[in-house]
XYZ file of C-alpha atoms in Angstrom:
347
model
C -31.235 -78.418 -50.115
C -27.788 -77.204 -50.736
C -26.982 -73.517 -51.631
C -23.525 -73.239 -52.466
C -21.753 -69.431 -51.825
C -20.647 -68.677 -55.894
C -19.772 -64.923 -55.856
C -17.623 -63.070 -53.304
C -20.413 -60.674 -52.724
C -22.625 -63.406 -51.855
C -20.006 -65.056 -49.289
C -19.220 -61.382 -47.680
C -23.494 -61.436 -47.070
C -22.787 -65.048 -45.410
C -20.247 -63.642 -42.689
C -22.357 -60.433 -42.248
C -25.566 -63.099 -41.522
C -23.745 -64.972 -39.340
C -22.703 -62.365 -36.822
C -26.038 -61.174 -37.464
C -27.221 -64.509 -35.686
C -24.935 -64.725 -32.622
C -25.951 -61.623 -31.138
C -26.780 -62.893 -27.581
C -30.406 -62.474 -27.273
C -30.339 -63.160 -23.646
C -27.667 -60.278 -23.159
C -29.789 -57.477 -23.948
C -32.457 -56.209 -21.534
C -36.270 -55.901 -22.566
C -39.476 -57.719 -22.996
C -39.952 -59.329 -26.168
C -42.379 -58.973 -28.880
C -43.040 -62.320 -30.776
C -44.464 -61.685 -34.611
C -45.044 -64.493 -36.878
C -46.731 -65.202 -40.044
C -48.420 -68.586 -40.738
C -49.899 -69.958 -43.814
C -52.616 -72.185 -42.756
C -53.368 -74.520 -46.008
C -56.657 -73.992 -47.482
C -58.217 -73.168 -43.920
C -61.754 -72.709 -45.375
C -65.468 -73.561 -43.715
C -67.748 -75.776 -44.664
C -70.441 -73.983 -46.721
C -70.231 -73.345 -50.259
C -69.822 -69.571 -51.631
C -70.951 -69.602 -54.959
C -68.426 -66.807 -56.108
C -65.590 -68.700 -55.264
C -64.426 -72.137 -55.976
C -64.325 -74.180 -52.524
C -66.704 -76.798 -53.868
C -63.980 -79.782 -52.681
C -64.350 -78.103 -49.160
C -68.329 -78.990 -48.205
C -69.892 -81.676 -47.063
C -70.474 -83.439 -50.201
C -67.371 -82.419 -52.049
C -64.210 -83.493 -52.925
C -62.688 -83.563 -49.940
C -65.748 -84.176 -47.937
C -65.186 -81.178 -45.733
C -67.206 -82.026 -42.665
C -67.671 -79.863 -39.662
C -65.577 -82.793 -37.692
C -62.614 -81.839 -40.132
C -63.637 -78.645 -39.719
C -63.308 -78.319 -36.216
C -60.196 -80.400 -35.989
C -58.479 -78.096 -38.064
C -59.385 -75.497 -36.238
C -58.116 -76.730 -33.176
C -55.036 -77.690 -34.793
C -54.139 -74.154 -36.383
C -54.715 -72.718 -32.878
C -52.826 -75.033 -31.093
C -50.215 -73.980 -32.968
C -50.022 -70.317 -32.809
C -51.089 -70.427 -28.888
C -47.503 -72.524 -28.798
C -45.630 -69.793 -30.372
C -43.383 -67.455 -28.343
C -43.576 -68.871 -25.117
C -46.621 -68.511 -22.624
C -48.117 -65.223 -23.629
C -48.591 -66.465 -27.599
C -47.424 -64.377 -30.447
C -47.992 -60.536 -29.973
C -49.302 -60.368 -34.281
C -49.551 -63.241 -36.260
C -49.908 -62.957 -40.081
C -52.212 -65.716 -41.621
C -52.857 -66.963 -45.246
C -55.078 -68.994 -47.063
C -57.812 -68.420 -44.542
C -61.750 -68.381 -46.435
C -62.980 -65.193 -45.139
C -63.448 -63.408 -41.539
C -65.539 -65.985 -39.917
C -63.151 -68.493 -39.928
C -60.904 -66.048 -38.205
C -63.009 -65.168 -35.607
C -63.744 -68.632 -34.874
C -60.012 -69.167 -34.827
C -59.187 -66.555 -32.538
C -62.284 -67.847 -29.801
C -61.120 -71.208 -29.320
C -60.096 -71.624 -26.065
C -56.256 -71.842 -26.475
C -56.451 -68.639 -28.141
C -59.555 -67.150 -26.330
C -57.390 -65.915 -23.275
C -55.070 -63.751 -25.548
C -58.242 -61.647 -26.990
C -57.005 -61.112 -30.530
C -58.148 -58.520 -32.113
C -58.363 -59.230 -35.994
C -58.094 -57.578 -39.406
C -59.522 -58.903 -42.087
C -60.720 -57.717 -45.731
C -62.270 -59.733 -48.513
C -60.216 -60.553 -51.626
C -60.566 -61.249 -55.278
C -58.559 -64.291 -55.355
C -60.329 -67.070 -57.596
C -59.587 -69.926 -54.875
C -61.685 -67.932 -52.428
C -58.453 -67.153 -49.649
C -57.536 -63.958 -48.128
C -55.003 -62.764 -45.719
C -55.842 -61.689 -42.484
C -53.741 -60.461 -39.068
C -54.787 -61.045 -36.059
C -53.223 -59.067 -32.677
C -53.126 -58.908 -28.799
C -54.634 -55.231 -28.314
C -52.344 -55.113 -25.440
C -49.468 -54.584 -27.414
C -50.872 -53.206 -31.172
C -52.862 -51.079 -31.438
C -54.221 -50.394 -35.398
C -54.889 -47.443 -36.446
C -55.416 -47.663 -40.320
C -56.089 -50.752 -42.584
C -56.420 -51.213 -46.270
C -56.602 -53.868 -48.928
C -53.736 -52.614 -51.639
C -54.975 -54.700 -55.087
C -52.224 -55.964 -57.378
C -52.480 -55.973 -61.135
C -51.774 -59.397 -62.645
C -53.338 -58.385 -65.704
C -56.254 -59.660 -67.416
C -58.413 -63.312 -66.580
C -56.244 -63.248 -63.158
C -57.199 -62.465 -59.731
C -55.493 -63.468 -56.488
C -54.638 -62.375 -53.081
C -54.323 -58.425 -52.167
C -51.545 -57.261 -50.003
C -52.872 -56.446 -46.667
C -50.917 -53.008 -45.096
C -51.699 -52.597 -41.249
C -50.746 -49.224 -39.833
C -50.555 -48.817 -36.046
C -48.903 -48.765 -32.556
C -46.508 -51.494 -31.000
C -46.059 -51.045 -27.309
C -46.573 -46.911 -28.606
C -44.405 -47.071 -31.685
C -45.929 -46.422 -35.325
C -44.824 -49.500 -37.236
C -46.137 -50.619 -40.334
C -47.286 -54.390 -41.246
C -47.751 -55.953 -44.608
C -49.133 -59.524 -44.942
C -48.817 -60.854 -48.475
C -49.006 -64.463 -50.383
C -47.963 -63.891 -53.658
C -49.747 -66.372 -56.419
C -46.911 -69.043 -57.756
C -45.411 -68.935 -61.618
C -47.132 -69.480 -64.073
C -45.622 -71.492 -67.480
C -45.577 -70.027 -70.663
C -46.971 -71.921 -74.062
C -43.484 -73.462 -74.300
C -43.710 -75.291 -70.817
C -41.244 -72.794 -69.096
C -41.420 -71.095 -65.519
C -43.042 -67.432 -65.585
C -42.396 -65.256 -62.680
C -44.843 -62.057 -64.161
C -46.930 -62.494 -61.612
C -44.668 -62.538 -58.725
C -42.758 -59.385 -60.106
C -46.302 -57.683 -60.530
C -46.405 -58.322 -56.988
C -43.261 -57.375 -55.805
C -43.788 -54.106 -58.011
C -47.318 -52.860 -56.049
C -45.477 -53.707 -52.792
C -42.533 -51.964 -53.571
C -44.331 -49.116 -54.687
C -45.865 -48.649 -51.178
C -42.492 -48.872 -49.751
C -41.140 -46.037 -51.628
C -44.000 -43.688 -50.864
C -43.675 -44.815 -47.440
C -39.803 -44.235 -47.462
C -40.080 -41.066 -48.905
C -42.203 -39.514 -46.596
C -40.092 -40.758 -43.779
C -36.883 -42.413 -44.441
C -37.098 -44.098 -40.575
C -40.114 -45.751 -41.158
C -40.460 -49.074 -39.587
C -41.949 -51.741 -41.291
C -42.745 -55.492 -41.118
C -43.558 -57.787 -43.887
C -45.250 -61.146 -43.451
C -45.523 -63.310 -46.371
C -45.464 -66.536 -47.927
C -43.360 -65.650 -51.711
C -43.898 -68.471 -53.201
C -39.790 -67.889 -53.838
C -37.029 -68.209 -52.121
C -35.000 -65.535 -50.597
C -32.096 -65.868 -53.017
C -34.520 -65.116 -56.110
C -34.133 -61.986 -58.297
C -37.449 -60.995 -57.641
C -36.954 -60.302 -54.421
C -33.703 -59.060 -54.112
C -33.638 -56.628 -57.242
C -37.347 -55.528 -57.787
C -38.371 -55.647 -54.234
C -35.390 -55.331 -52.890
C -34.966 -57.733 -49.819
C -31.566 -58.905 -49.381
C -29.806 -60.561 -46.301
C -27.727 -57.754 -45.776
C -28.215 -56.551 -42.609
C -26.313 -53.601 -42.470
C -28.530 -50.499 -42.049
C -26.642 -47.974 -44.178
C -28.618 -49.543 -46.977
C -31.469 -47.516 -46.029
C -33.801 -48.358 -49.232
C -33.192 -52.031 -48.618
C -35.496 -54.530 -46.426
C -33.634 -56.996 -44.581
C -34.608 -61.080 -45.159
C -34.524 -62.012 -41.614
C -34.855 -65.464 -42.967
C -32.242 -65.427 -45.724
C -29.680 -67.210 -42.702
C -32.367 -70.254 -42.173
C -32.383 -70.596 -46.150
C -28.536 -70.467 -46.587
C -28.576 -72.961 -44.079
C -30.690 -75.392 -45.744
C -33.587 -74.757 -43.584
C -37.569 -74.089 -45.130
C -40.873 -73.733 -44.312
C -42.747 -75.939 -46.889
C -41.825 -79.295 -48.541
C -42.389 -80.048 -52.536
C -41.684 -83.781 -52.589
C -39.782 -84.435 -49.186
C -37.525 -81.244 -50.430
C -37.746 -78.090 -47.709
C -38.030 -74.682 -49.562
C -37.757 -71.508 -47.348
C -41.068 -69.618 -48.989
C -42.296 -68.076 -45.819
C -40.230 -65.353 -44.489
C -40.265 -62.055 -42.426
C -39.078 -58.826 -43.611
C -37.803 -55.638 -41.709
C -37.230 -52.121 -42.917
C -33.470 -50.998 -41.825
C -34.821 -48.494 -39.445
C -35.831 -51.771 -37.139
C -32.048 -52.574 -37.608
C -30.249 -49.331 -36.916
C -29.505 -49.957 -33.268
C -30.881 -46.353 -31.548
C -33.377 -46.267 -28.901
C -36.706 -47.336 -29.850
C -38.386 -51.090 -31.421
C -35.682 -53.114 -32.615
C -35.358 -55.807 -34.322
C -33.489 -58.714 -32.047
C -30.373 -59.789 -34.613
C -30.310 -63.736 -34.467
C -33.966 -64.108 -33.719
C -35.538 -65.187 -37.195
C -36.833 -68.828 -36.898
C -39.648 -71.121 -38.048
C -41.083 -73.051 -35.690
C -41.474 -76.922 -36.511
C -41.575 -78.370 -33.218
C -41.923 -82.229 -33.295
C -46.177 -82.229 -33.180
C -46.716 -80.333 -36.651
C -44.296 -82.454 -38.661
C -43.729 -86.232 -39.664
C -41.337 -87.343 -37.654
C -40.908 -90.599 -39.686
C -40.565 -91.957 -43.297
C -39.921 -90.820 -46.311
C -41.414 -87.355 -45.166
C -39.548 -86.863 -41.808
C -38.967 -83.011 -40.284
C -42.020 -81.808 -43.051
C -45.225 -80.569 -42.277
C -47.718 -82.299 -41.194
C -50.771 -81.271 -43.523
C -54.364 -81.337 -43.896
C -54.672 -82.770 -47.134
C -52.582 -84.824 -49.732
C -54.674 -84.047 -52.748
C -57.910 -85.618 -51.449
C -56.676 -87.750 -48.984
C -57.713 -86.367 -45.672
C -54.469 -86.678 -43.452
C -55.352 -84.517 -40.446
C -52.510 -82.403 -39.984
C -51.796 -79.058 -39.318
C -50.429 -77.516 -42.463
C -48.159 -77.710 -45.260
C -46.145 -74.961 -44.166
C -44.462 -74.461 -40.744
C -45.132 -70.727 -39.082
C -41.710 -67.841 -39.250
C -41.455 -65.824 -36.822
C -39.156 -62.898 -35.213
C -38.620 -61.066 -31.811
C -38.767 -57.336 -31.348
C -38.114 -55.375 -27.899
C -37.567 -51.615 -27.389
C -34.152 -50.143 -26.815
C -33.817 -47.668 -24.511
């Protein structure tokens, strides 16, 4: 992809970002605190709910979903998030398009991820497909103390995904998580793109934000989400307000940690060989402001696409190896690469 810089206020963002990313990690003093989100393509079991529509994923259906797939994709997702953050695995992970708890729970007992005993929080959705959001955590470092499913109104015949908010403590600090995967545009009559949805989204999440805000102006919060946008779209900077400006005397604003990675022509999914940053991580300014306490660690934003979860040749090369292309069973990983970012406290 190439984003070109067209407005001075844009290019000013640019320089802010990029001294944003050269803070020197290693110079500052502190354990750190790995969060990620991952969108796990269609990770659903092999029995049929009636109330939702995973007939392809059985047995017998389209995509003859077979315990043996089954199981391979299991081991594939968790191969992947036991790989993330160095040895002790990703402190809270984010996941979407997963069926329903039990495939979590079997996810989170598979021996790579066994020995990090993730805890896991999980409600069930009304989205058509059948695929929730869920978070799973290392109870040695978060600590939940209040869940609940937040429903979005997308207006009649429509149901997706609900944003999940996770209130708790990180290494003793109240933070607050959101995991979210907005539904993609619709088209109108006359064949053109409609974002209603995605604003109806954006709308219930900022909503939460602002009560949130309000109430305490230092909250700290985390969003995990696949947008099914990129960070430069008006959706997201003007109704939820998530820009890449990093400067913390925008109080009301949420910082893209991942707007850099998209400038830079980087992205977390591929439509037809093309990489499009739709996964990204979100921090309130009060993880930015510098005083004592959890911090955000400036320059640590990345997706992780190391070589065994992409094609590494061909027309595809450096995109994700999936699961599926339509209902050809490729045995991959996913169609998305995992985002993540580092926290430590600042004393």
């Amino acid at each position: 992809m190439h984003h070109g810089i067209k407005t001075l206020s844009l290019f000013f963002t640019f320089i802010l970002l990029i001294g944003c990313s050269r803070s020197p990690i290693s110079s500052q003093r502190g354990r750190l605190y790995t969060v990620a989100f991952y969108n796990s393509e269609e990770f659903f079991d092999t029995n049929n709910d009636p109330q939702t529509a995973d007939d392809a994923y059985t047995p017998t259906g389209a995509k003859q979903w077979t315990q043996e797939r089954y199981n391979n994709k299991m081991e594939n997702i968790a191969s992947v998030i036991a790989s993330i953050g160095g040895k002790g695995g990703p402190a809270i992970v984010g996941l979407a398009e997963v069926e329903n708890k039990q495939v979590v729970e079997e996810l989170v007992n598979t021996p790579l991820l066994k020995k990090f005993d993730y805890g896991i929080v999980h409600h069930d959705m009304p989205d058509n497909q059948g695929m929730d959001v869920a978070l799973i955590y290392q109870p040695k470092h978060f600590k939940p103390t209040f869940t609940k499913s937040i429903p979005i109104n997308f207006g009649a015949n429509y149901n997706s995904r609900d944003i999940l908010q996770v209130k708790g403590e990180l290494r003793g600090e109240l933070v607050t998580i959101y995991v979210t995967h907005w539904p993609p545009r619709s088209r109108t009559k006359a064949g053109k793109q409609d974002d209603s949805r995605l604003r109806s989204a954006a709308k219930t999440l900022r909503q939460q934000i602002d009560q949130q805000q309000a109430a305490d102006e230092n909250a700290k919060i985390i969003i995990l989400g696949d947008f099914n946008t990129e960070p430069d779209a008006a959706v997201l900077k003007q109704v939820l307000q998530a820009t890449g400006r990093p400067d913390p005397s925008y109080e009301e604003e949420l910082f893209n940690t991942h707007y850099l990675p998209f400038v830079n022509g980087f992205g977390s999914y591929a439509s037809q060989g093309n990489l499009q940053m739709l996964d990204q991580i979100l921090v309130s300014k009060a993880l930015l402001n510098d005083e004592a306490g959890l911090q955000y660690v400036r320059g640590s934003a990345g997706i992780y696409n190391p070589d065994f979860i992409k094609h590494m040749f061909g027309k595809y090369r450096g995109t994700p190896n999936r699961t599926f292309s339509g209902n050809l069973y490729l045995g991959g990983y996913s169609d998305h690469f995992p985002v993540y970012i580092q926290l430590r406290r600042k004393r």
